[in-house]
Amino acid sequence: MGIKIGIPRALLYYDYFLFWSTFFEGLGAEIILSPKTNKEILNSGIKAAVEETCLPVKVFMGHVQSLASQKVDYLFIPRYVSVEPRRFLCPKFMGLPYMIKQLIPGIPPALNVDIDIRKHKGEVPEEMYRLGRVFTFNPWKIRLAYRLALENQESFKNRMLRGLQPEEIFFNRTDAKTTRTLKQNSTLRLGLIGHSYNLYDRYINMDIITKLQGMGAEIVTSKMFSDREINQGLKKLQKDIFWTFGKETIGSAYYLLENASVDGIILLVSFACGPDSLIMDLIERTYKRAERPFLTLVLDEHSAEVGVITRLEAFIEMLKWRKQKNESYIPAHGKSVDCPESPI
Ligand code: SF4
């Protein structure tokens, strides 16, 4: 039996699981995935983390603890620094392995790898050989596993562009959809903007995609845009953004504003997220100036499902009314329609 590797179903699992599972399985390892996020996992993460930590990191800590009881040989806790030239990930990703080590004692040893594109040279980065040597001393096997992982990651990105969700792709649930939205024949089309772990972890976002679809909306998420489209959206900015996920968020929101016909956007933000507080403010200001509807939902462990449903319903109703009346601006903010000059 192969070495068992525990992968937490949180944070960048939603972006890179296919890459890592292909790599490890190519080296003969067995993947043990933590269960879907649930109340128990969230509570154990909250207990382990310091209070000011953002919700997604707390959730990650809960997943780590759930894997600790599953007899895995190693936990996989990569340290992401940079995945593209001249841009970085948020400091929480850089400090994640150290945070886990300090805050959660008694867990299986962690397999650490530094993902830092600035240091990756050659066809196969030395970091990948170092990681691969835990399983085999055969460099050809490591090289092959790495190449296959890259190929699968590319195919993952392409399928995301076509409107599939990460877990549908990871577990081959369906490949039938070919459009770029998550529902067709809807009365409204909405942009859902945020980090992958907020968009696709159904527990922490209270299954927002299903709820919106149930309310008759067709969804385009910020993960369904190509690099070219994101870069086109970014042209509105005077200065470059040096956070990779901030770039995706703002680029997709601006692209939607200029090029794609959505009736409004919903921004999904984590409470206590430093980068998001800046990025979302920029998006909100731009949408306000352009008189286009947006709704910001801040996710934290205290978010109540009833409150979220009420806000979504109100937003959807406002958009439908706006569409019916053919009004260009019936906002959830700013000026009122009946009395355009007076602030609400
Ligand atoms: S980008 Fe924000 S939500 Fe994500 S890990 Fe960093 S602080 Fe947390």
Short mmCIF file of N, CA and C and ligand atoms in Angstrom, two decimals, residues 11 54-57 90-93 195 197-198 245 270-276, ligand 1:
data_model
loop_
_atom_site.label_atom_id
_atom_site.label_comp_id
_atom_site.label_asym_id
_atom_site.label_seq_id
_atom_site.Cartn_x
_atom_site.Cartn_y
_atom_site.Cartn_z
N LEU A 11 -9.16 26.06 1.25
CA LEU A 11 -8.28 27.03 0.59
C LEU A 11 -7.96 26.63 -0.86
N CYS A 54 -8.90 35.03 9.26
CA CYS A 54 -10.05 35.01 8.34
C CYS A 54 -10.73 33.65 8.35
N LEU A 55 -11.98 33.62 7.95
CA LEU A 55 -12.76 32.38 8.00
C LEU A 55 -12.12 31.24 7.18
N PRO A 56 -11.66 31.46 5.94
CA PRO A 56 -11.11 30.33 5.17
C PRO A 56 -9.91 29.66 5.86
N VAL A 57 -9.08 30.43 6.56
CA VAL A 57 -7.94 29.81 7.25
C VAL A 57 -8.43 29.01 8.46
N CYS A 90 -1.54 36.09 -0.72
CA CYS A 90 -1.69 36.80 0.55
C CYS A 90 -0.75 36.18 1.60
N PRO A 91 -0.24 36.98 2.54
CA PRO A 91 0.74 36.47 3.51
C PRO A 91 0.24 35.27 4.32
N LYS A 92 -1.08 35.10 4.43
CA LYS A 92 -1.58 33.95 5.20
C LYS A 92 -1.17 32.63 4.54
N PHE A 93 -1.12 32.62 3.19
CA PHE A 93 -0.69 31.39 2.50
C PHE A 93 0.79 31.13 2.75
N HIS A 195 -12.97 34.61 -4.00
CA HIS A 195 -11.94 33.57 -4.04
C HIS A 195 -12.59 32.21 -4.21
N TYR A 197 -12.27 29.44 -2.72
CA TYR A 197 -12.72 28.76 -1.49
C TYR A 197 -13.99 29.40 -0.93
N ASN A 198 -14.26 30.64 -1.28
CA ASN A 198 -15.55 31.24 -0.89
C ASN A 198 -16.65 30.89 -1.89
N PHE A 245 -4.82 36.67 -6.46
CA PHE A 245 -6.27 36.49 -6.39
C PHE A 245 -7.00 37.83 -6.43
N SER A 270 -14.45 37.49 2.65
CA SER A 270 -14.27 36.91 3.99
C SER A 270 -14.04 38.03 4.99
N PHE A 271 -14.67 37.91 6.13
CA PHE A 271 -14.42 38.85 7.22
C PHE A 271 -12.93 38.73 7.61
N ALA A 272 -12.31 39.81 7.92
CA ALA A 272 -10.90 39.86 8.33
C ALA A 272 -9.93 39.54 7.21
N CYS A 273 -10.35 39.72 5.98
CA CYS A 273 -9.43 39.53 4.85
C CYS A 273 -8.86 40.89 4.46
N GLY A 274 -7.56 41.06 4.69
CA GLY A 274 -6.90 42.34 4.39
C GLY A 274 -7.00 42.68 2.91
N PRO A 275 -6.48 41.79 2.00
CA PRO A 275 -6.51 42.13 0.57
C PRO A 275 -7.92 42.43 0.08
N ASP A 276 -8.92 41.64 0.52
CA ASP A 276 -10.29 41.86 0.02
C ASP A 276 -10.84 43.21 0.44
S1 SF4 B 1 -6.78 36.31 0.77
FE1 SF4 B 1 -8.08 36.91 2.51
S2 SF4 B 1 -9.49 35.20 2.79
FE2 SF4 B 1 -7.77 34.45 1.59
S3 SF4 B 1 -6.33 33.61 3.06
FE3 SF4 B 1 -5.72 35.74 2.69
S4 SF4 B 1 -6.74 36.90 4.32
FE4 SF4 B 1 -7.76 34.88 4.21
#
